[in-house]
Short mmCIF file of C-alpha atoms in Angstrom, two decimals:
data_model
loop_
_atom_site.label_atom_id
_atom_site.label_comp_id
_atom_site.label_asym_id
_atom_site.label_seq_id
_atom_site.Cartn_x
_atom_site.Cartn_y
_atom_site.Cartn_z
CA UNK Q 1 179.93 137.59 183.32
CA UNK Q 2 179.23 133.89 183.80
CA UNK Q 3 176.20 134.35 181.51
CA UNK Q 4 178.61 134.76 178.62
CA UNK Q 5 180.06 131.32 179.26
CA UNK Q 6 176.58 129.79 179.33
CA UNK Q 7 175.87 131.36 175.91
CA UNK Q 8 178.76 129.38 174.46
CA UNK Q 9 177.82 126.13 176.12
CA UNK Q 10 174.18 125.96 175.07
CA UNK Q 11 174.58 125.87 171.29
CA UNK Q 12 173.74 122.17 170.99
CA UNK Q 13 171.82 121.88 174.23
CA UNK Q 14 168.22 122.30 173.04
CA UNK Q 15 166.36 119.10 172.14
CA UNK Q 16 166.01 118.17 168.50
CA UNK Q 17 162.55 119.36 167.41
CA UNK Q 18 161.64 116.76 164.82
CA UNK Q 19 158.49 117.23 162.80
CA UNK Q 20 158.25 114.12 160.63
CA UNK Q 21 155.55 115.62 158.44
CA UNK Q 22 157.33 118.94 157.90
CA UNK Q 23 161.05 117.99 158.12
CA UNK Q 24 161.76 120.76 160.67
CA UNK Q 25 165.05 122.64 160.77
CA UNK Q 26 166.05 121.59 157.25
CA UNK Q 27 167.45 124.32 155.03
CA UNK Q 28 165.04 125.52 152.38
CA UNK Q 29 165.91 124.11 148.95
CA UNK Q 30 162.52 123.40 147.44
CA UNK Q 31 160.41 126.56 147.61
CA UNK Q 32 160.61 127.41 143.88
CA UNK Q 33 159.82 123.86 142.73
CA UNK Q 34 156.96 123.58 145.22
CA UNK Q 35 155.51 126.90 144.12
CA UNK Q 36 155.61 125.72 140.49
CA UNK Q 37 153.87 122.46 141.43
CA UNK Q 38 151.14 124.22 143.39
CA UNK Q 39 150.30 126.43 140.42
CA UNK Q 40 149.79 123.32 138.26
CA UNK Q 41 147.96 121.29 140.94
CA UNK Q 42 144.24 120.73 140.92
CA UNK Q 43 142.33 120.96 144.21
CA UNK Q 44 143.35 117.46 145.19
CA UNK Q 45 145.59 115.65 147.70
CA UNK Q 46 148.75 116.60 145.75
CA UNK Q 47 148.01 120.27 146.33
CA UNK Q 48 147.53 119.57 150.05
CA UNK Q 49 150.89 117.80 150.23
CA UNK Q 50 152.75 120.49 148.31
CA UNK Q 51 151.12 123.22 150.44
CA UNK Q 52 152.06 121.78 153.81
CA UNK Q 53 155.58 121.02 152.54
CA UNK Q 54 155.84 124.66 151.44
CA UNK Q 55 154.68 125.65 154.93
CA UNK Q 56 157.57 123.64 156.30
CA UNK Q 57 160.13 125.24 153.98
CA UNK Q 58 158.98 128.78 154.88
CA UNK Q 59 159.12 128.29 158.65
CA UNK Q 60 162.58 126.73 158.26
CA UNK Q 61 163.83 130.10 156.95
CA UNK Q 62 161.84 132.12 159.51
CA UNK Q 63 159.03 133.41 157.29
CA UNK Q 64 156.34 132.41 159.76
CA UNK Q 65 153.39 134.43 158.37
CA UNK Q 66 153.90 132.93 154.91
CA UNK Q 67 154.33 129.52 156.48
CA UNK Q 68 151.03 129.91 158.35
CA UNK Q 69 149.28 130.91 155.11
CA UNK Q 70 150.34 127.74 153.34
CA UNK Q 71 149.73 125.62 156.43
CA UNK Q 72 146.15 126.87 156.76
CA UNK Q 73 145.61 126.54 152.99
CA UNK Q 74 146.68 122.90 153.18
CA UNK Q 75 144.51 122.30 156.24
CA UNK Q 76 141.36 123.81 154.68
CA UNK Q 77 141.70 121.82 151.45
CA UNK Q 78 142.53 118.61 153.33
CA UNK Q 79 139.35 119.03 155.39
CA UNK Q 80 137.26 119.59 152.25
CA UNK Q 81 138.73 116.41 150.73
CA UNK Q 82 138.49 114.51 154.05
CA UNK Q 83 142.21 113.75 153.53
CA UNK Q 84 143.02 112.70 157.10
CA UNK Q 85 146.78 112.28 156.63
CA UNK Q 86 146.89 115.76 155.06
CA UNK Q 87 144.87 117.22 157.94
CA UNK Q 88 147.21 115.65 160.49
CA UNK Q 89 150.36 116.86 158.73
CA UNK Q 90 148.93 120.37 158.30
CA UNK Q 91 148.11 120.59 162.01
CA UNK Q 92 151.65 119.41 162.75
CA UNK Q 93 153.30 122.07 160.55
CA UNK Q 94 151.03 124.85 161.87
CA UNK Q 95 151.93 123.74 165.41
CA UNK Q 96 155.64 124.00 164.53
CA UNK Q 97 155.16 127.55 163.19
CA UNK Q 98 153.49 128.61 166.43
CA UNK Q 99 156.27 126.89 168.38
CA UNK Q 100 158.96 128.94 166.62
CA UNK Q 101 156.92 132.09 167.18
CA UNK Q 102 156.82 131.33 170.93
CA UNK Q 103 153.04 130.87 170.83
CA UNK Q 104 153.11 127.68 172.88
CA UNK Q 105 149.37 127.27 173.65
CA UNK Q 106 148.45 127.35 169.93
CA UNK Q 107 151.42 125.14 169.17
CA UNK Q 108 150.15 122.56 171.69
CA UNK Q 109 146.59 122.79 170.38
CA UNK Q 110 147.67 122.00 166.83
CA UNK Q 111 150.15 119.28 167.82
CA UNK Q 112 147.47 117.58 169.95
CA UNK Q 113 145.02 117.76 167.00
CA UNK Q 114 147.68 116.12 164.81
CA UNK Q 115 148.29 113.47 167.45
CA UNK Q 116 144.61 112.52 167.67
CA UNK Q 117 144.27 112.19 163.91
CA UNK Q 118 147.48 110.16 163.64
CA UNK Q 119 146.14 107.85 166.32
CA UNK Q 120 142.85 107.53 164.42
CA UNK Q 121 144.62 106.50 161.21
CA UNK Q 122 147.12 104.33 163.11
CA UNK Q 123 150.29 105.93 161.78
CA UNK Q 124 152.75 105.01 164.56
CA UNK Q 125 155.69 106.89 163.06
CA UNK Q 126 153.78 110.15 162.95
CA UNK Q 127 152.30 109.48 166.41
CA UNK Q 128 155.92 109.32 167.67
CA UNK Q 129 156.64 112.60 165.86
CA UNK Q 130 153.61 114.27 167.46
CA UNK Q 131 154.68 113.17 170.93
CA UNK Q 132 158.13 114.58 170.24
CA UNK Q 133 156.73 117.92 169.03
CA UNK Q 134 154.44 118.20 172.07
CA UNK Q 135 157.43 117.42 174.32
CA UNK Q 136 159.47 120.20 172.65
CA UNK Q 137 156.75 122.73 173.48
CA UNK Q 138 156.59 121.60 177.11
CA UNK Q 139 160.41 121.75 177.28
CA UNK Q 140 160.39 125.34 176.05
CA UNK Q 141 157.70 126.19 178.63
CA UNK Q 142 159.86 124.72 181.38
CA UNK Q 143 157.29 121.99 181.97
CA UNK Q 144 159.90 119.26 182.27
CA UNK Q 145 157.68 116.47 183.73
CA UNK Q 146 155.26 116.64 180.76
CA UNK Q 147 158.16 117.01 178.37
CA UNK Q 148 159.70 113.79 179.74
CA UNK Q 149 156.35 112.00 179.61
CA UNK Q 150 155.93 112.76 175.91
CA UNK Q 151 159.57 112.08 175.00
CA UNK Q 152 159.25 108.66 176.64
CA UNK Q 153 156.00 108.01 174.74
CA UNK Q 154 157.81 108.87 171.51
CA UNK Q 155 160.76 106.65 172.46
CA UNK Q 156 158.50 103.66 173.18
CA UNK Q 157 156.93 103.83 169.72
CA UNK Q 158 160.28 104.35 167.99
CA UNK Q 159 161.63 101.27 169.76
CA UNK Q 160 158.56 99.29 168.66
CA UNK Q 161 159.15 99.92 164.95
CA UNK Q 162 162.96 100.01 165.18
CA UNK Q 163 163.61 103.63 164.17
CA UNK Q 164 167.25 103.90 165.31
CA UNK Q 165 167.60 107.55 164.37
CA UNK Q 166 164.34 108.42 166.16
CA UNK Q 167 165.45 106.49 169.24
CA UNK Q 168 168.74 108.39 169.20
CA UNK Q 169 166.93 111.73 169.01
CA UNK Q 170 164.60 110.73 171.89
CA UNK Q 171 167.52 109.70 174.10
CA UNK Q 172 169.15 113.05 173.32
CA UNK Q 173 165.99 114.98 174.19
CA UNK Q 174 165.45 113.03 177.41
CA UNK Q 175 169.07 113.75 178.33
CA UNK Q 176 168.52 117.45 177.69
CA UNK Q 177 165.52 117.52 180.07
CA UNK Q 178 167.42 115.68 182.81
CA UNK Q 179 170.28 118.18 182.34
CA UNK Q 180 167.84 121.04 182.86
CA UNK Q 181 166.51 119.35 185.99
CA UNK Q 182 170.05 118.95 187.34
CA UNK Q 183 169.84 115.14 187.17
CA UNK Q 184 173.28 114.81 185.62
CA UNK Q 185 173.73 111.00 185.94
CA UNK Q 186 170.42 110.44 184.07
CA UNK Q 187 171.37 113.10 181.53
CA UNK Q 188 174.74 111.43 180.84
CA UNK Q 189 173.11 107.96 180.62
CA UNK Q 190 170.72 109.12 177.92
CA UNK Q 191 173.25 111.19 175.97
CA UNK Q 192 175.65 108.26 175.93
CA UNK Q 193 172.86 105.95 174.74
CA UNK Q 194 172.09 108.46 171.99
CA UNK Q 195 175.77 108.59 171.04
CA UNK Q 196 176.03 104.79 170.71
CA UNK Q 197 173.05 104.67 168.36
CA UNK Q 198 174.39 107.55 166.27
CA UNK Q 199 177.71 105.71 165.95
CA UNK Q 200 175.81 102.62 164.76
CA UNK Q 201 174.04 104.74 162.15
CA UNK Q 202 177.36 106.53 161.40
CA UNK Q 203 175.78 109.99 161.35
CA UNK Q 204 178.89 112.07 162.03
CA UNK Q 205 177.00 115.38 162.35
CA UNK Q 206 174.77 113.95 165.07
CA UNK Q 207 177.72 112.19 166.73
CA UNK Q 208 179.44 115.58 166.97
CA UNK Q 209 176.36 117.12 168.61
CA UNK Q 210 176.17 114.22 171.11
CA UNK Q 211 179.82 114.78 172.09
CA UNK Q 212 178.95 118.44 172.62
CA UNK Q 213 175.89 117.58 174.78
CA UNK Q 214 177.91 115.15 176.87
CA UNK Q 215 180.59 117.81 177.33
CA UNK Q 216 177.93 120.29 178.54
CA UNK Q 217 176.75 117.86 181.22
CA UNK Q 218 180.34 117.30 182.41
CA UNK Q 219 180.81 121.09 182.46
CA UNK Q 220 177.72 121.50 184.62
CA UNK Q 221 179.16 118.90 187.02
CA UNK Q 222 182.42 120.84 187.17
CA UNK Q 223 184.22 117.93 185.46
CA UNK Q 224 186.25 120.15 183.11
CA UNK Q 225 188.72 117.45 181.87
CA UNK Q 226 185.89 115.23 180.54
CA UNK Q 227 184.03 118.29 179.23
CA UNK Q 228 187.17 119.29 177.31
CA UNK Q 229 187.71 115.73 176.03
CA UNK Q 230 184.24 115.58 174.52
CA UNK Q 231 184.32 119.11 173.06
CA UNK Q 232 187.60 118.15 171.32
CA UNK Q 233 185.97 114.97 169.99
CA UNK Q 234 183.12 117.10 168.62
CA UNK Q 235 185.59 119.54 167.05
CA UNK Q 236 187.52 116.72 165.36
CA UNK Q 237 184.37 115.40 163.62
CA UNK Q 238 183.22 118.90 162.61
CA UNK Q 239 186.62 119.50 161.00
CA UNK Q 240 186.24 116.24 159.03
CA UNK Q 241 182.77 117.36 157.90
CA UNK Q 242 183.94 120.89 157.12
CA UNK Q 243 181.18 122.28 159.30
CA UNK Q 244 182.52 125.81 159.86
CA UNK Q 245 179.67 126.91 162.10
CA UNK Q 246 180.04 123.74 164.21
CA UNK Q 247 183.83 124.24 164.41
CA UNK Q 248 183.28 127.82 165.57
CA UNK Q 249 180.89 126.70 168.30
CA UNK Q 250 183.30 124.00 169.47
CA UNK Q 251 186.20 126.46 169.69
CA UNK Q 252 183.96 128.76 171.72
CA UNK Q 253 182.91 125.96 174.05
CA UNK Q 254 186.50 124.80 174.48
CA UNK Q 255 187.52 128.37 175.27
CA UNK Q 256 184.77 128.59 177.91
CA UNK Q 257 186.03 125.37 179.59
CA UNK Q 258 189.59 126.73 179.68
CA UNK Q 259 188.18 129.99 181.13
CA UNK Q 260 186.50 128.05 183.96
CA UNK Q 261 189.80 126.25 184.60
CA UNK Q 262 191.58 129.58 184.85
CA UNK Q 263 193.68 128.84 181.76
CA UNK Q 264 193.12 132.26 180.18
CA UNK Q 265 195.72 132.04 177.39
CA UNK Q 266 194.15 128.80 176.10
CA UNK Q 267 190.70 130.35 176.50
CA UNK Q 268 191.71 133.39 174.42
CA UNK Q 269 193.31 131.19 171.75
CA UNK Q 270 190.13 129.22 171.23
CA UNK Q 271 187.81 132.25 171.40
CA UNK Q 272 189.89 134.01 168.76
CA UNK Q 273 189.80 130.87 166.57
CA UNK Q 274 185.99 130.82 166.96
CA UNK Q 275 185.73 134.56 166.18
CA UNK Q 276 187.81 134.21 163.01
CA UNK Q 277 185.48 131.49 161.66
CA UNK Q 278 182.34 133.45 162.62
CA UNK Q 279 183.65 136.51 160.80
CA UNK Q 280 184.36 134.35 157.74
CA UNK Q 281 180.80 133.01 157.59
CA UNK Q 282 179.17 136.29 158.65
CA UNK Q 283 177.60 134.98 161.85
CA UNK Q 284 176.98 138.33 163.60
CA UNK Q 285 175.21 136.74 166.58
CA UNK Q 286 178.20 134.44 167.08
CA UNK Q 287 180.62 137.34 166.58
CA UNK Q 288 178.88 139.36 169.33
CA UNK Q 289 179.07 136.34 171.67
CA UNK Q 290 182.77 135.85 170.91
CA UNK Q 291 183.49 139.55 171.56
CA UNK Q 292 181.78 139.23 174.94
CA UNK Q 293 183.75 136.09 175.86
CA UNK Q 294 187.08 137.64 174.80
CA UNK Q 295 186.28 140.77 176.78
CA UNK Q 296 185.47 138.62 179.81
CA UNK Q 297 188.84 136.80 179.57
CA UNK Q 298 190.79 140.07 179.27
CA UNK Q 299 188.89 141.41 182.30
CA UNK Q 300 189.95 138.35 184.32
CA UNK Q 301 193.57 138.98 183.22
CA UNK Q 302 193.23 142.63 184.31
CA UNK Q 303 193.94 143.76 180.75
CA UNK Q 304 191.22 146.37 180.85
CA UNK Q 305 192.16 148.26 177.71
CA UNK Q 306 191.79 145.12 175.56
CA UNK Q 307 188.70 144.09 177.51
CA UNK Q 308 187.06 147.47 176.87
CA UNK Q 309 187.92 147.27 173.17
CA UNK Q 310 186.15 143.94 172.67
CA UNK Q 311 183.20 144.80 174.90
CA UNK Q 312 182.66 148.01 172.87
CA UNK Q 313 182.75 145.90 169.70
CA UNK Q 314 180.24 143.53 171.28
CA UNK Q 315 177.95 146.47 172.09
CA UNK Q 316 178.11 147.79 168.51
CA UNK Q 317 177.37 144.42 166.88
CA UNK Q 318 174.67 143.68 169.45
CA UNK Q 319 172.91 146.93 168.58
CA UNK Q 320 173.18 146.09 164.86
CA UNK Q 321 171.43 142.76 165.34
CA UNK Q 322 169.08 144.14 168.02
CA UNK Q 323 170.07 141.68 170.74
CA UNK Q 324 169.05 143.30 174.03
CA UNK Q 325 170.62 140.38 175.94
CA UNK Q 326 174.08 141.02 174.41
CA UNK Q 327 173.69 144.83 174.83
CA UNK Q 328 172.82 144.33 178.50
CA UNK Q 329 175.86 142.06 179.01
CA UNK Q 330 178.11 144.51 177.16
CA UNK Q 331 177.14 147.36 179.51
CA UNK Q 332 177.57 145.03 182.49
CA UNK Q 333 181.14 144.15 181.37
CA UNK Q 334 182.01 147.79 180.66
CA UNK Q 335 180.72 148.83 184.10
CA UNK Q 336 182.93 146.15 185.71
CA UNK Q 337 185.99 147.43 183.82
CA UNK Q 338 185.26 151.05 184.81
CA UNK Q 339 184.89 149.95 188.41
CA UNK Q 340 188.24 148.11 188.35
CA UNK Q 341 189.96 151.06 186.60
CA UNK Q 342 188.42 153.64 188.93
CA UNK Q 343 186.39 155.33 186.18
CA UNK Q 344 183.40 155.77 188.47
CA UNK Q 345 181.55 158.34 186.33
CA UNK Q 346 181.70 156.05 183.29
CA UNK Q 347 180.88 153.11 185.56
CA UNK Q 348 177.64 154.80 186.72
CA UNK Q 349 176.61 155.54 183.15
CA UNK Q 350 177.29 151.99 181.97
CA UNK Q 351 175.69 150.48 185.07
CA UNK Q 352 172.53 152.57 184.58
CA UNK Q 353 172.36 151.42 180.97
CA UNK Q 354 172.87 147.83 182.15
CA UNK Q 355 169.94 148.29 184.62
CA UNK Q 356 167.84 149.85 181.86
CA UNK Q 357 168.30 146.93 179.47
CA UNK Q 358 168.00 144.39 182.28
CA UNK Q 359 164.69 145.85 183.41
CA UNK Q 360 163.54 146.15 179.81
CA UNK Q 361 164.27 142.48 179.26
CA UNK Q 362 162.64 141.59 182.57
CA UNK Q 363 159.54 143.62 181.66
CA UNK Q 364 159.48 142.12 178.18
CA UNK Q 365 159.85 138.67 179.66
CA UNK Q 366 157.10 139.44 182.17
CA UNK Q 367 154.88 140.77 179.39
CA UNK Q 368 155.55 137.65 177.32
CA UNK Q 369 154.79 135.46 180.30
CA UNK Q 370 151.57 137.42 180.95
CA UNK Q 371 150.50 137.03 177.32
CA UNK Q 372 151.55 133.42 177.36
CA UNK Q 373 149.63 132.85 180.61
CA UNK Q 374 146.52 134.41 179.07
CA UNK Q 375 146.94 132.32 175.93
CA UNK Q 376 147.60 129.27 178.09
CA UNK Q 377 144.44 130.05 180.04
CA UNK Q 378 142.42 130.20 176.81
CA UNK Q 379 144.07 127.05 175.62
CA UNK Q 380 143.36 125.32 178.92
CA UNK Q 381 139.71 126.44 178.67
CA UNK Q 382 139.51 124.95 175.23
CA UNK Q 383 141.24 121.83 176.46
CA UNK Q 384 138.80 121.51 179.39
CA UNK Q 385 135.82 121.98 177.07
CA UNK Q 386 137.30 119.55 174.60
CA UNK Q 387 138.08 117.12 177.41
CA UNK Q 388 134.53 117.43 178.75
CA UNK Q 389 133.18 116.69 175.25
CA UNK Q 390 135.62 113.87 174.89
CA UNK Q 391 134.65 112.52 178.34
CA UNK Q 392 131.03 112.61 177.22
CA UNK Q 393 131.90 110.75 174.07
CA UNK Q 394 134.05 108.34 176.08
CA UNK Q 395 131.15 107.74 178.49
CA UNK Q 396 128.81 106.98 175.58
CA UNK Q 397 131.46 104.81 173.99
CA UNK Q 398 132.06 103.09 177.32
CA UNK Q 399 128.30 102.51 177.74
CA UNK Q 400 128.09 101.11 174.20
CA UNK Q 401 131.17 99.05 174.81
CA UNK Q 402 129.71 97.77 178.06
CA UNK Q 403 126.45 96.85 176.34
CA UNK Q 404 128.33 95.16 173.52
CA UNK Q 405 130.45 93.41 176.14
CA UNK Q 406 127.31 92.15 177.96
CA UNK Q 407 125.83 90.97 174.65
CA UNK Q 408 129.09 89.37 173.65
CA UNK Q 409 129.48 87.62 176.98
CA UNK Q 410 125.82 86.55 176.88
CA UNK Q 411 126.26 85.03 173.45
CA UNK Q 412 129.46 83.35 174.56
CA UNK Q 413 127.74 82.06 177.73
CA UNK Q 414 124.77 80.82 175.64
CA UNK Q 415 127.05 79.07 173.20
CA UNK Q 416 129.07 77.63 176.07
CA UNK Q 417 125.88 76.41 177.76
CA UNK Q 418 124.69 74.87 174.49
CA UNK Q 419 128.06 73.20 174.11
CA UNK Q 420 127.88 71.83 177.67
CA UNK Q 421 124.28 70.58 177.20
CA UNK Q 422 125.22 69.07 173.82
CA UNK Q 423 128.20 67.42 175.41
CA UNK Q 424 126.07 66.01 178.23
CA UNK Q 425 123.44 64.74 175.76
CA UNK Q 426 126.11 63.23 173.56
CA UNK Q 427 127.78 61.62 176.53
CA UNK Q 428 124.43 60.32 177.80
CA UNK Q 429 123.64 58.87 174.37
CA UNK Q 430 127.01 57.16 174.28
CA UNK Q 431 126.48 55.72 177.75
CA UNK Q 432 122.92 54.65 176.84
CA UNK Q 433 124.16 53.05 173.61
CA UNK Q 434 126.93 51.25 175.50
CA UNK Q 435 124.48 50.09 178.16
CA UNK Q 436 122.04 48.94 175.48
CA UNK Q 437 124.82 46.95 173.81
CA UNK Q 438 125.71 45.35 177.17
CA UNK Q 439 122.02 44.56 177.88
CA UNK Q 440 121.53 43.09 174.41
CA UNK Q 441 124.61 40.99 174.83
CA UNK Q 442 123.48 39.80 178.24
CA UNK Q 443 119.99 39.14 176.83
CA UNK Q 444 121.53 37.07 174.06
CA UNK Q 445 123.54 35.08 176.62
CA UNK Q 446 120.44 34.56 178.76
CA UNK Q 447 118.44 33.48 175.72
CA UNK Q 448 121.21 31.06 174.79
CA UNK Q 449 121.24 29.61 178.29
CA UNK Q 450 117.44 29.53 178.40
CA UNK Q 451 117.31 27.72 175.07
CA UNK Q 452 119.81 25.16 176.34
CA UNK Q 453 117.75 24.62 179.53
CA UNK Q 454 114.47 24.42 177.60
CA UNK Q 455 116.06 22.01 175.15
CA UNK Q 456 117.19 19.86 178.08
CA UNK Q 457 113.75 19.97 179.73
CA UNK Q 458 112.07 19.21 176.40
CA UNK Q 459 114.37 16.25 176.00
CA UNK Q 460 113.46 15.11 179.53
CA UNK Q 461 109.80 15.46 178.55
CA UNK Q 462 110.41 13.18 175.59
CA UNK Q 463 111.94 10.63 177.93
CA UNK Q 464 109.09 11.04 180.38
CA UNK Q 465 106.50 10.71 177.59
CA UNK Q 466 108.25 7.55 176.37
CA UNK Q 467 108.08 6.06 179.85
CA UNK Q 468 104.43 6.84 180.47
CA UNK Q 469 101.77 4.31 179.40
CA UNK Q 470 100.21 5.34 176.13
CA UNK Q 471 96.60 6.45 175.86
CA UNK Q 472 95.89 3.68 173.30
CA UNK Q 473 97.07 0.99 175.70
CA UNK Q 474 94.90 2.27 178.50
CA UNK Q 475 91.87 2.75 176.24
CA UNK Q 476 92.25 -0.82 174.95
CA UNK Q 477 92.58 -2.47 178.32
CA UNK Q 478 90.31 -0.18 180.24
CA UNK Q 479 87.13 0.16 178.17
CA UNK Q 480 85.11 1.60 181.03
CA UNK Q 481 84.85 5.35 181.42
CA UNK Q 482 88.01 6.70 182.77
CA UNK Q 483 90.31 9.78 182.65
CA UNK Q 484 93.88 10.52 183.37
CA UNK Q 485 94.70 13.69 185.39
CA UNK Q 486 98.25 14.64 184.45
CA UNK Q 487 99.01 18.38 184.55
CA UNK Q 488 102.74 19.18 184.77
CA UNK Q 489 103.53 22.59 186.23
CA UNK Q 490 106.15 23.18 183.56
CA UNK Q 491 107.17 21.19 180.54
CA UNK Q 492 108.17 18.11 182.47
CA UNK Q 493 106.64 16.68 185.59
CA UNK Q 494 108.18 14.80 188.47
CA UNK Q 495 105.24 12.35 188.50
CA UNK Q 496 104.84 9.10 186.53
CA UNK Q 497 101.75 6.98 185.98
CA UNK Q 498 101.66 3.48 184.59
CA UNK Q 499 99.15 0.76 183.73
CA UNK Q 500 99.42 -3.01 183.22
CA UNK Q 501 96.79 -5.41 182.01
CA UNK Q 502 96.92 -8.89 183.71
CA UNK Q 503 94.67 -11.99 183.57
CA UNK Q 504 92.51 -12.66 186.65
CA UNK Q 505 94.07 -14.98 189.25
CA UNK Q 506 92.34 -17.70 191.10
CA UNK Q 507 92.12 -17.29 194.80
CA UNK Q 508 91.84 -13.53 194.58
CA UNK Q 509 90.97 -12.00 197.88
CA UNK Q 510 88.83 -9.06 197.30
CA UNK Q 511 89.10 -7.82 200.87
CA UNK Q 512 92.84 -7.67 200.92
CA UNK Q 513 93.10 -7.16 197.21
CA UNK Q 514 95.69 -9.94 197.13
CA UNK Q 515 95.91 -13.45 195.66
CA UNK Q 516 95.94 -16.19 198.07
CA UNK Q 517 98.26 -18.98 196.85
CA UNK Q 518 99.61 -21.94 198.52
CA UNK Q 519 103.28 -22.27 198.80
CA UNK Q 520 103.76 -24.60 195.92
CA UNK Q 521 101.64 -22.53 193.49
CA UNK Q 522 103.40 -19.36 194.58
CA UNK Q 523 106.70 -20.95 193.87
CA UNK Q 524 105.60 -22.01 190.47
CA UNK Q 525 104.35 -18.56 189.57
CA UNK Q 526 107.57 -17.17 190.69
#
């Protein structure tokens, strides 16, 4: 009968399936107004928007065929108009319809199509929504690694654009996956992070659900005091909000915790409180679950008459709503009571009926899994073909990108080389100009010094010229043919010539070329 307890504890356990485009799980309030708008709409983007919104409203109330009709209508028109946002949103809503129908391969196919388009148009918020929707499908398939991968991808984007509510939902979903995997510390960490964000946003309804999720993790750990503490916190908020269905669930969960603690009177008190609310709101599924839980508590207390009464009620309501799971559990509980009371004939009948429904459910589940496997196979084939086509496109794109990269780098290298050559030329010109300026300055200095030297030599020449005997003097006193050989190497010469005209002396000695004078005459001439 432990299955009955699990029924109570899983009410808030499933991840939040958020479809940003379609506003999943919202109560339908707009169908009439949307229908009126669609009748007036032309074949434009407004009609696309109203159609996929109508799809969303219909799958929210469980009319999946009608939802698919409007989803496909929106998709077809959006494609004709090349309205990419409308195409992406239509794929998203169609994927959600298939998800609720349990057609997970088609759900994935449409959510992936929506994701690709949202990536193409760069809508980060809807990309995050697509990742979340894909993760929900994987979660329902029991593919927890891929579910986590996509929830984390959604979380990363939500953190990037600061969507606190989206971040809170992602933490909640990640916590739910870790809970399923039995990683309770990680589950608690994420549910507590979700709770803190919900408190910051002050969304009391979501805060209540977080308390419930945290309580479920503590329950799975066998930490019943903390489980009870959080269920009571959830109940308190639901009472403030006047959420009768939430209050009923919390009473049921609290009753299940008391049942696990062996506190059967407290368990009964809370289950009856839950039952009373469910009867008031007409929740037959919840009523059947409450009957089963109450029957289970009475069985544990050995009050078989009361237990049989509520299990029979559970069987009747379960047959009314067509819940094979509840019918199976009703027969199981009745068989246990008959066994304890010694009613072996009745026990055999109830046990056989239990086996019948159990096998029926197992066969149905097997059939569903077989169909799902076949659909998954077809989906995988499509995915492989699509991936092959995408790989081909990626290879072409990579080749083009590589070629563009080579061209880009070549241009950059050419420009860089030109810059380097230009820099070298410019630098060389600057050096040459500087050297030329130095040379010209040195040349000017040399010329200045040379001028000074030449001026000095020229002045020396003037002195030398003044000292030399003039041509007129020589020509006057030396009428015979004569010449003067005076060729200075440079401007001035180190040689001097001179001439002096004197009267002939007596006693000239031609042989010695001297004048012979006696002592007295010599003295006189001196």
